[in-house]
Amino acid sequence: MKYLTARPIGHLMIVFILGYYCSIGWAADKKSQPTDFIELAAVMLKDGHSDRALIALQSVDLKDKKTDLVRFYTLQGLAYLNLNDFSAAKDSLQLAVKNGQKESVIFAYLAQAHYALKEYRDTIQSIDKAGEHASKANLITLKAQAYWHLKETAAAINTLDEGQRLYPKDFSFLRRKVFYFVELELYHEATQLGRQYLKRSKAAVEDYIAIGSALRLSKQYHEALDILEIARLQFPNNEVVAKQLAHTYLDLGKLNSAAFIFEQAALLNPDLQAEAAEIYRRAGRFHKALILNESISDQKVKLKQRLSILLALKQFERAANMESSLYRSGLLDDQEVRYALAYALFSSSRFPEANKHLDHLKDAELFRKGTELRRLMEICKTEPWQCT
């Protein structure tokens, strides 16, 4: 599920690279460097030009005993990591360690490469070797995610709990735990934690939507309503909240509630008028649907929906009189619309016109229905008393 993905690797890179350059001295002996290409690559990498850094490193003579291999492979690994070439990044960083890189931050970088390559056990092991860096919020999240992918759910949740303990004002751990509980089908706990997160974190509308949607997709409709109704009160003008709430009511079969929400949302976005009218139609409130249908701007949507409403109201003459409008809009290319019009004409005793439209039906099911209409028309001609 999307909400279980880790934070972008690029975000972690920025955090770690800045910390790396600001707080860690490379302690390089300039006499050991036959050229300045390594120094040039370091500057380019720091300035965000990872591709240029790799080009500079290509000019380094690795056979020269004076070459600082630790620094070379570290810089190369960081450059590859920045360019999302995770396999190459892992190889270079491991060579840096093999050649004597002692800085524990190297394992933080390795953890990112392993995670991107879905090597989750190696991710955890690298984080455990990252020393003080292992307690950084981003690495705690990465570790929890690695445990989660390994289906070690208790360890994943315990890791998030540790993150909460270390960073009590960072509510991302609590948020992620909500989605873990949803995935584990612990819906009651997920709802309780979700409410706690939304209350404590001064959550954005996106958080309400994400948690409500997760519960809805898990078919926990009443729990989803609890979250989305609160969101509707706090963000009355948010269209996505309105849609999610309306669709949750639809999932529960509460058509009138869903239609009303769409109707209210249409005051801000008239494009939603058609959905409101359609749901009212499905709910059997045909006159209400017809009123809303008048305001729909998309003529094809308006005419097609209007035809279906008039048929439901058994106002066959009005439906049949839509023929020219349906023709001008191109809707008669839709075989279902053409059959509906033919039915309206049949019900208005305009048999020749109905037959003309039935001649155009190619769809097997609609052709069968058309054949039945023709049979009924013949009965009406010979025994009109049966059609009154």
PDB file of N, CA, C and O in Angstrom, residues 274-337:
ATOM      1  N   ALA A 274     -23.537  16.758 -11.577  1.00  0.00           N
ATOM      2  CA  ALA A 274     -23.979  15.550 -12.281  1.00  0.00           C
ATOM      3  C   ALA A 274     -23.961  14.337 -11.353  1.00  0.00           C
ATOM      4  O   ALA A 274     -24.867  13.495 -11.404  1.00  0.00           O
ATOM      5  N   GLU A 275     -22.924  14.237 -10.514  1.00  0.00           N
ATOM      6  CA  GLU A 275     -22.852  13.100  -9.592  1.00  0.00           C
ATOM      7  C   GLU A 275     -23.982  13.160  -8.569  1.00  0.00           C
ATOM      8  O   GLU A 275     -24.585  12.134  -8.229  1.00  0.00           O
ATOM      9  N   ALA A 276     -24.258  14.364  -8.073  1.00  0.00           N
ATOM     10  CA  ALA A 276     -25.352  14.514  -7.114  1.00  0.00           C
ATOM     11  C   ALA A 276     -26.684  14.092  -7.742  1.00  0.00           C
ATOM     12  O   ALA A 276     -27.460  13.338  -7.141  1.00  0.00           O
ATOM     13  N   ALA A 277     -26.926  14.571  -8.966  1.00  0.00           N
ATOM     14  CA  ALA A 277     -28.178  14.220  -9.652  1.00  0.00           C
ATOM     15  C   ALA A 277     -28.277  12.721  -9.904  1.00  0.00           C
ATOM     16  O   ALA A 277     -29.341  12.114  -9.736  1.00  0.00           O
ATOM     17  N   GLU A 278     -27.163  12.116 -10.296  1.00  0.00           N
ATOM     18  CA  GLU A 278     -27.166  10.683 -10.593  1.00  0.00           C
ATOM     19  C   GLU A 278     -27.480   9.854  -9.353  1.00  0.00           C
ATOM     20  O   GLU A 278     -28.228   8.868  -9.414  1.00  0.00           O
ATOM     21  N   ILE A 279     -26.914  10.258  -8.224  1.00  0.00           N
ATOM     22  CA  ILE A 279     -27.168   9.492  -6.995  1.00  0.00           C
ATOM     23  C   ILE A 279     -28.603   9.680  -6.532  1.00  0.00           C
ATOM     24  O   ILE A 279     -29.256   8.732  -6.063  1.00  0.00           O
ATOM     25  N   TYR A 280     -29.127  10.895  -6.675  1.00  0.00           N
ATOM     26  CA  TYR A 280     -30.551  11.104  -6.356  1.00  0.00           C
ATOM     27  C   TYR A 280     -31.424  10.229  -7.269  1.00  0.00           C
ATOM     28  O   TYR A 280     -32.449   9.681  -6.832  1.00  0.00           O
ATOM     29  N   ARG A 281     -31.041  10.109  -8.529  1.00  0.00           N
ATOM     30  CA  ARG A 281     -31.788   9.244  -9.454  1.00  0.00           C
ATOM     31  C   ARG A 281     -31.767   7.794  -8.963  1.00  0.00           C
ATOM     32  O   ARG A 281     -32.795   7.115  -8.934  1.00  0.00           O
ATOM     33  N   ARG A 282     -30.573   7.336  -8.580  1.00  0.00           N
ATOM     34  CA  ARG A 282     -30.450   5.967  -8.091  1.00  0.00           C
ATOM     35  C   ARG A 282     -31.247   5.757  -6.810  1.00  0.00           C
ATOM     36  O   ARG A 282     -31.729   4.653  -6.534  1.00  0.00           O
ATOM     37  N   ALA A 283     -31.386   6.845  -6.026  1.00  0.00           N
ATOM     38  CA  ALA A 283     -32.144   6.756  -4.768  1.00  0.00           C
ATOM     39  C   ALA A 283     -33.647   6.836  -5.003  1.00  0.00           C
ATOM     40  O   ALA A 283     -34.432   6.717  -4.055  1.00  0.00           O
ATOM     41  N   GLY A 284     -34.063   7.046  -6.264  1.00  0.00           N
ATOM     42  CA  GLY A 284     -35.484   7.114  -6.580  1.00  0.00           C
ATOM     43  C   GLY A 284     -36.097   8.490  -6.411  1.00  0.00           C
ATOM     44  O   GLY A 284     -37.315   8.662  -6.549  1.00  0.00           O
ATOM     45  N   ARG A 285     -35.255   9.489  -6.136  1.00  0.00           N
ATOM     46  CA  ARG A 285     -35.753  10.860  -5.983  1.00  0.00           C
ATOM     47  C   ARG A 285     -35.621  11.565  -7.342  1.00  0.00           C
ATOM     48  O   ARG A 285     -34.762  12.417  -7.567  1.00  0.00           O
ATOM     49  N   PHE A 286     -36.496  11.190  -8.243  1.00  0.00           N
ATOM     50  CA  PHE A 286     -36.361  11.588  -9.644  1.00  0.00           C
ATOM     51  C   PHE A 286     -36.597  13.082  -9.871  1.00  0.00           C
ATOM     52  O   PHE A 286     -35.899  13.704 -10.678  1.00  0.00           O
ATOM     53  N   HIS A 287     -37.548  13.655  -9.178  1.00  0.00           N
ATOM     54  CA  HIS A 287     -37.818  15.079  -9.374  1.00  0.00           C
ATOM     55  C   HIS A 287     -36.641  15.924  -8.869  1.00  0.00           C
ATOM     56  O   HIS A 287     -36.280  16.922  -9.493  1.00  0.00           O
ATOM     57  N   LYS A 288     -36.053  15.521  -7.739  1.00  0.00           N
ATOM     58  CA  LYS A 288     -34.865  16.210  -7.226  1.00  0.00           C
ATOM     59  C   LYS A 288     -33.720  16.082  -8.226  1.00  0.00           C
ATOM     60  O   LYS A 288     -33.012  17.055  -8.519  1.00  0.00           O
ATOM     61  N   ALA A 289     -33.556  14.894  -8.767  1.00  0.00           N
ATOM     62  CA  ALA A 289     -32.501  14.666  -9.766  1.00  0.00           C
ATOM     63  C   ALA A 289     -32.723  15.531 -10.998  1.00  0.00           C
ATOM     64  O   ALA A 289     -31.772  16.091 -11.564  1.00  0.00           O
ATOM     65  N   LEU A 290     -33.977  15.669 -11.410  1.00  0.00           N
ATOM     66  CA  LEU A 290     -34.303  16.448 -12.603  1.00  0.00           C
ATOM     67  C   LEU A 290     -33.990  17.926 -12.395  1.00  0.00           C
ATOM     68  O   LEU A 290     -33.489  18.605 -13.300  1.00  0.00           O
ATOM     69  N   ILE A 291     -34.248  18.427 -11.189  1.00  0.00           N
ATOM     70  CA  ILE A 291     -33.941  19.826 -10.876  1.00  0.00           C
ATOM     71  C   ILE A 291     -32.434  20.081 -10.962  1.00  0.00           C
ATOM     72  O   ILE A 291     -31.991  21.059 -11.566  1.00  0.00           O
ATOM     73  N   LEU A 292     -31.638  19.194 -10.360  1.00  0.00           N
ATOM     74  CA  LEU A 292     -30.182  19.351 -10.405  1.00  0.00           C
ATOM     75  C   LEU A 292     -29.649  19.176 -11.817  1.00  0.00           C
ATOM     76  O   LEU A 292     -28.680  19.828 -12.216  1.00  0.00           O
ATOM     77  N   ASN A 293     -30.302  18.306 -12.588  1.00  0.00           N
ATOM     78  CA  ASN A 293     -29.868  18.044 -13.952  1.00  0.00           C
ATOM     79  C   ASN A 293     -29.898  19.308 -14.806  1.00  0.00           C
ATOM     80  O   ASN A 293     -29.080  19.482 -15.713  1.00  0.00           O
ATOM     81  N   GLU A 294     -30.809  20.218 -14.503  1.00  0.00           N
ATOM     82  CA  GLU A 294     -30.942  21.457 -15.280  1.00  0.00           C
ATOM     83  C   GLU A 294     -29.660  22.281 -15.266  1.00  0.00           C
ATOM     84  O   GLU A 294     -29.373  23.014 -16.211  1.00  0.00           O
ATOM     85  N   SER A 295     -28.879  22.179 -14.191  1.00  0.00           N
ATOM     86  CA  SER A 295     -27.703  23.041 -14.016  1.00  0.00           C
ATOM     87  C   SER A 295     -26.408  22.420 -14.518  1.00  0.00           C
ATOM     88  O   SER A 295     -25.342  23.031 -14.397  1.00  0.00           O
ATOM     89  N   ILE A 296     -26.461  21.208 -15.061  1.00  0.00           N
ATOM     90  CA  ILE A 296     -25.236  20.543 -15.535  1.00  0.00           C
ATOM     91  C   ILE A 296     -24.758  21.220 -16.817  1.00  0.00           C
ATOM     92  O   ILE A 296     -25.526  21.427 -17.753  1.00  0.00           O
ATOM     93  N   SER A 297     -23.483  21.567 -16.849  1.00  0.00           N
ATOM     94  CA  SER A 297     -22.941  22.308 -17.993  1.00  0.00           C
ATOM     95  C   SER A 297     -22.535  21.398 -19.149  1.00  0.00           C
ATOM     96  O   SER A 297     -22.613  21.791 -20.309  1.00  0.00           O
ATOM     97  N   ASP A 298     -22.090  20.187 -18.851  1.00  0.00           N
ATOM     98  CA  ASP A 298     -21.687  19.245 -19.892  1.00  0.00           C
ATOM     99  C   ASP A 298     -22.951  18.704 -20.567  1.00  0.00           C
ATOM    100  O   ASP A 298     -23.706  17.931 -19.984  1.00  0.00           O
ATOM    101  N   GLN A 299     -23.174  19.111 -21.809  1.00  0.00           N
ATOM    102  CA  GLN A 299     -24.428  18.785 -22.482  1.00  0.00           C
ATOM    103  C   GLN A 299     -24.627  17.285 -22.689  1.00  0.00           C
ATOM    104  O   GLN A 299     -25.746  16.778 -22.560  1.00  0.00           O
ATOM    105  N   LYS A 300     -23.578  16.568 -23.021  1.00  0.00           N
ATOM    106  CA  LYS A 300     -23.732  15.127 -23.215  1.00  0.00           C
ATOM    107  C   LYS A 300     -24.140  14.431 -21.923  1.00  0.00           C
ATOM    108  O   LYS A 300     -25.045  13.591 -21.907  1.00  0.00           O
ATOM    109  N   VAL A 301     -23.455  14.790 -20.841  1.00  0.00           N
ATOM    110  CA  VAL A 301     -23.797  14.210 -19.541  1.00  0.00           C
ATOM    111  C   VAL A 301     -25.218  14.592 -19.157  1.00  0.00           C
ATOM    112  O   VAL A 301     -26.014  13.754 -18.696  1.00  0.00           O
ATOM    113  N   LYS A 302     -25.562  15.858 -19.371  1.00  0.00           N
ATOM    114  CA  LYS A 302     -26.881  16.364 -19.006  1.00  0.00           C
ATOM    115  C   LYS A 302     -27.987  15.636 -19.760  1.00  0.00           C
ATOM    116  O   LYS A 302     -28.968  15.173 -19.165  1.00  0.00           O
ATOM    117  N   LEU A 303     -27.849  15.522 -21.080  1.00  0.00           N
ATOM    118  CA  LEU A 303     -28.904  14.924 -21.895  1.00  0.00           C
ATOM    119  C   LEU A 303     -29.067  13.428 -21.609  1.00  0.00           C
ATOM    120  O   LEU A 303     -30.182  12.916 -21.531  1.00  0.00           O
ATOM    121  N   LYS A 304     -27.947  12.723 -21.483  1.00  0.00           N
ATOM    122  CA  LYS A 304     -28.012  11.285 -21.221  1.00  0.00           C
ATOM    123  C   LYS A 304     -28.684  11.014 -19.876  1.00  0.00           C
ATOM    124  O   LYS A 304     -29.539  10.123 -19.748  1.00  0.00           O
ATOM    125  N   GLN A 305     -28.297  11.806 -18.868  1.00  0.00           N
ATOM    126  CA  GLN A 305     -28.891  11.631 -17.543  1.00  0.00           C
ATOM    127  C   GLN A 305     -30.360  12.030 -17.555  1.00  0.00           C
ATOM    128  O   GLN A 305     -31.201  11.353 -16.943  1.00  0.00           O
ATOM    129  N   ARG A 306     -30.685  13.102 -18.275  1.00  0.00           N
ATOM    130  CA  ARG A 306     -32.070  13.567 -18.337  1.00  0.00           C
ATOM    131  C   ARG A 306     -32.971  12.512 -18.971  1.00  0.00           C
ATOM    132  O   ARG A 306     -34.096  12.271 -18.508  1.00  0.00           O
ATOM    133  N   LEU A 307     -32.479  11.871 -20.018  1.00  0.00           N
ATOM    134  CA  LEU A 307     -33.252  10.820 -20.672  1.00  0.00           C
ATOM    135  C   LEU A 307     -33.585   9.703 -19.695  1.00  0.00           C
ATOM    136  O   LEU A 307     -34.725   9.222 -19.622  1.00  0.00           O
ATOM    137  N   SER A 308     -32.593   9.275 -18.916  1.00  0.00           N
ATOM    138  CA  SER A 308     -32.820   8.185 -17.964  1.00  0.00           C
ATOM    139  C   SER A 308     -33.785   8.590 -16.862  1.00  0.00           C
ATOM    140  O   SER A 308     -34.599   7.775 -16.401  1.00  0.00           O
ATOM    141  N   ILE A 309     -33.724   9.870 -16.429  1.00  0.00           N
ATOM    142  CA  ILE A 309     -34.636  10.336 -15.379  1.00  0.00           C
ATOM    143  C   ILE A 309     -36.074  10.381 -15.892  1.00  0.00           C
ATOM    144  O   ILE A 309     -37.012   9.942 -15.215  1.00  0.00           O
ATOM    145  N   LEU A 310     -36.255  10.901 -17.108  1.00  0.00           N
ATOM    146  CA  LEU A 310     -37.605  10.982 -17.682  1.00  0.00           C
ATOM    147  C   LEU A 310     -38.208   9.601 -17.882  1.00  0.00           C
ATOM    148  O   LEU A 310     -39.415   9.395 -17.665  1.00  0.00           O
ATOM    149  N   LEU A 311     -37.382   8.639 -18.277  1.00  0.00           N
ATOM    150  CA  LEU A 311     -37.883   7.266 -18.422  1.00  0.00           C
ATOM    151  C   LEU A 311     -38.297   6.702 -17.064  1.00  0.00           C
ATOM    152  O   LEU A 311     -39.309   6.006 -16.944  1.00  0.00           O
ATOM    153  N   ALA A 312     -37.485   7.012 -16.036  1.00  0.00           N
ATOM    154  CA  ALA A 312     -37.833   6.531 -14.696  1.00  0.00           C
ATOM    155  C   ALA A 312     -39.137   7.152 -14.216  1.00  0.00           C
ATOM    156  O   ALA A 312     -39.922   6.510 -13.492  1.00  0.00           O
ATOM    157  N   LEU A 313     -39.387   8.398 -14.618  1.00  0.00           N
ATOM    158  CA  LEU A 313     -40.627   9.086 -14.257  1.00  0.00           C
ATOM    159  C   LEU A 313     -41.798   8.676 -15.163  1.00  0.00           C
ATOM    160  O   LEU A 313     -42.922   9.144 -14.961  1.00  0.00           O
ATOM    161  N   LYS A 314     -41.498   7.847 -16.164  1.00  0.00           N
ATOM    162  CA  LYS A 314     -42.490   7.406 -17.162  1.00  0.00           C
ATOM    163  C   LYS A 314     -43.079   8.575 -17.952  1.00  0.00           C
ATOM    164  O   LYS A 314     -44.222   8.536 -18.400  1.00  0.00           O
ATOM    165  N   GLN A 315     -42.236   9.612 -18.105  1.00  0.00           N
ATOM    166  CA  GLN A 315     -42.634  10.755 -18.929  1.00  0.00           C
ATOM    167  C   GLN A 315     -42.100  10.497 -20.348  1.00  0.00           C
ATOM    168  O   GLN A 315     -41.149  11.116 -20.814  1.00  0.00           O
ATOM    169  N   PHE A 316     -42.743   9.548 -21.017  1.00  0.00           N
ATOM    170  CA  PHE A 316     -42.218   9.033 -22.277  1.00  0.00           C
ATOM    171  C   PHE A 316     -42.262  10.055 -23.417  1.00  0.00           C
ATOM    172  O   PHE A 316     -41.364  10.085 -24.255  1.00  0.00           O
ATOM    173  N   GLU A 317     -43.293  10.890 -23.442  1.00  0.00           N
ATOM    174  CA  GLU A 317     -43.375  11.890 -24.499  1.00  0.00           C
ATOM    175  C   GLU A 317     -42.220  12.887 -24.403  1.00  0.00           C
ATOM    176  O   GLU A 317     -41.602  13.230 -25.405  1.00  0.00           O
ATOM    177  N   ARG A 318     -41.952  13.342 -23.186  1.00  0.00           N
ATOM    178  CA  ARG A 318     -40.840  14.286 -22.996  1.00  0.00           C
ATOM    179  C   ARG A 318     -39.516  13.624 -23.383  1.00  0.00           C
ATOM    180  O   ARG A 318     -38.649  14.254 -23.981  1.00  0.00           O
ATOM    181  N   ALA A 319     -39.369  12.364 -23.024  1.00  0.00           N
ATOM    182  CA  ALA A 319     -38.144  11.641 -23.379  1.00  0.00           C
ATOM    183  C   ALA A 319     -38.027  11.487 -24.888  1.00  0.00           C
ATOM    184  O   ALA A 319     -36.955  11.701 -25.479  1.00  0.00           O
ATOM    185  N   ALA A 320     -39.135  11.118 -25.542  1.00  0.00           N
ATOM    186  CA  ALA A 320     -39.122  10.931 -26.995  1.00  0.00           C
ATOM    187  C   ALA A 320     -38.821  12.232 -27.717  1.00  0.00           C
ATOM    188  O   ALA A 320     -38.147  12.243 -28.760  1.00  0.00           O
ATOM    189  N   ASN A 321     -39.264  13.357 -27.163  1.00  0.00           N
ATOM    190  CA  ASN A 321     -39.052  14.659 -27.791  1.00  0.00           C
ATOM    191  C   ASN A 321     -37.607  15.146 -27.677  1.00  0.00           C
ATOM    192  O   ASN A 321     -37.268  16.208 -28.202  1.00  0.00           O
ATOM    193  N   MET A 322     -36.761  14.370 -27.003  1.00  0.00           N
ATOM    194  CA  MET A 322     -35.347  14.712 -26.907  1.00  0.00           C
ATOM    195  C   MET A 322     -34.561  14.243 -28.130  1.00  0.00           C
ATOM    196  O   MET A 322     -33.357  14.447 -28.218  1.00  0.00           O
ATOM    197  N   GLU A 323     -35.219  13.610 -29.070  1.00  0.00           N
ATOM    198  CA  GLU A 323     -34.528  12.985 -30.200  1.00  0.00           C
ATOM    199  C   GLU A 323     -33.579  13.939 -30.915  1.00  0.00           C
ATOM    200  O   GLU A 323     -32.408  13.608 -31.161  1.00  0.00           O
ATOM    201  N   SER A 324     -34.032  15.132 -31.276  1.00  0.00           N
ATOM    202  CA  SER A 324     -33.180  16.065 -32.025  1.00  0.00           C
ATOM    203  C   SER A 324     -31.976  16.513 -31.205  1.00  0.00           C
ATOM    204  O   SER A 324     -30.865  16.646 -31.724  1.00  0.00           O
ATOM    205  N   SER A 325     -32.188  16.734 -29.905  1.00  0.00           N
ATOM    206  CA  SER A 325     -31.071  17.139 -29.030  1.00  0.00           C
ATOM    207  C   SER A 325     -30.039  16.024 -28.910  1.00  0.00           C
ATOM    208  O   SER A 325     -28.823  16.267 -28.926  1.00  0.00           O
ATOM    209  N   LEU A 326     -30.514  14.789 -28.795  1.00  0.00           N
ATOM    210  CA  LEU A 326     -29.601  13.649 -28.705  1.00  0.00           C
ATOM    211  C   LEU A 326     -28.823  13.473 -30.003  1.00  0.00           C
ATOM    212  O   LEU A 326     -27.625  13.148 -29.990  1.00  0.00           O
ATOM    213  N   TYR A 327     -29.485  13.719 -31.113  1.00  0.00           N
ATOM    214  CA  TYR A 327     -28.823  13.602 -32.415  1.00  0.00           C
ATOM    215  C   TYR A 327     -27.732  14.665 -32.557  1.00  0.00           C
ATOM    216  O   TYR A 327     -26.598  14.366 -32.949  1.00  0.00           O
ATOM    217  N   ARG A 328     -28.069  15.925 -32.210  1.00  0.00           N
ATOM    218  CA  ARG A 328     -27.103  17.024 -32.357  1.00  0.00           C
ATOM    219  C   ARG A 328     -25.885  16.832 -31.473  1.00  0.00           C
ATOM    220  O   ARG A 328     -24.769  17.196 -31.843  1.00  0.00           O
ATOM    221  N   SER A 329     -26.093  16.259 -30.311  1.00  0.00           N
ATOM    222  CA  SER A 329     -24.969  16.074 -29.364  1.00  0.00           C
ATOM    223  C   SER A 329     -24.123  14.854 -29.689  1.00  0.00           C
ATOM    224  O   SER A 329     -23.081  14.636 -29.073  1.00  0.00           O
ATOM    225  N   GLY A 330     -24.560  14.026 -30.645  1.00  0.00           N
ATOM    226  CA  GLY A 330     -23.809  12.827 -30.998  1.00  0.00           C
ATOM    227  C   GLY A 330     -24.062  11.659 -30.077  1.00  0.00           C
ATOM    228  O   GLY A 330     -23.404  10.610 -30.191  1.00  0.00           O
ATOM    229  N   LEU A 331     -25.028  11.800 -29.179  1.00  0.00           N
ATOM    230  CA  LEU A 331     -25.269  10.729 -28.200  1.00  0.00           C
ATOM    231  C   LEU A 331     -25.930   9.502 -28.808  1.00  0.00           C
ATOM    232  O   LEU A 331     -25.896   8.420 -28.210  1.00  0.00           O
ATOM    233  N   LEU A 332     -26.511   9.649 -29.993  1.00  0.00           N
ATOM    234  CA  LEU A 332     -27.143   8.472 -30.609  1.00  0.00           C
ATOM    235  C   LEU A 332     -26.112   7.462 -31.105  1.00  0.00           C
ATOM    236  O   LEU A 332     -26.471   6.353 -31.501  1.00  0.00           O
ATOM    237  N   ASP A 333     -24.838   7.845 -31.065  1.00  0.00           N
ATOM    238  CA  ASP A 333     -23.779   6.865 -31.357  1.00  0.00           C
ATOM    239  C   ASP A 333     -23.647   5.855 -30.220  1.00  0.00           C
ATOM    240  O   ASP A 333     -23.064   4.783 -30.394  1.00  0.00           O
ATOM    241  N   ASP A 334     -24.149   6.236 -29.050  1.00  0.00           N
ATOM    242  CA  ASP A 334     -24.168   5.346 -27.886  1.00  0.00           C
ATOM    243  C   ASP A 334     -25.390   4.438 -28.017  1.00  0.00           C
ATOM    244  O   ASP A 334     -26.540   4.896 -27.970  1.00  0.00           O
ATOM    245  N   GLN A 335     -25.159   3.152 -28.189  1.00  0.00           N
ATOM    246  CA  GLN A 335     -26.263   2.219 -28.455  1.00  0.00           C
ATOM    247  C   GLN A 335     -27.264   2.149 -27.301  1.00  0.00           C
ATOM    248  O   GLN A 335     -28.466   1.949 -27.528  1.00  0.00           O
ATOM    249  N   GLU A 336     -26.808   2.306 -26.086  1.00  0.00           N
ATOM    250  CA  GLU A 336     -27.730   2.281 -24.953  1.00  0.00           C
ATOM    251  C   GLU A 336     -28.661   3.486 -24.993  1.00  0.00           C
ATOM    252  O   GLU A 336     -29.855   3.369 -24.674  1.00  0.00           O
ATOM    253  N   VAL A 337     -28.113   4.646 -25.383  1.00  0.00           N
ATOM    254  CA  VAL A 337     -28.949   5.844 -25.511  1.00  0.00           C
ATOM    255  C   VAL A 337     -29.964   5.649 -26.633  1.00  0.00           C
ATOM    256  O   VAL A 337     -31.144   5.985 -26.496  1.00  0.00           O
TER     257      VAL A 337
END
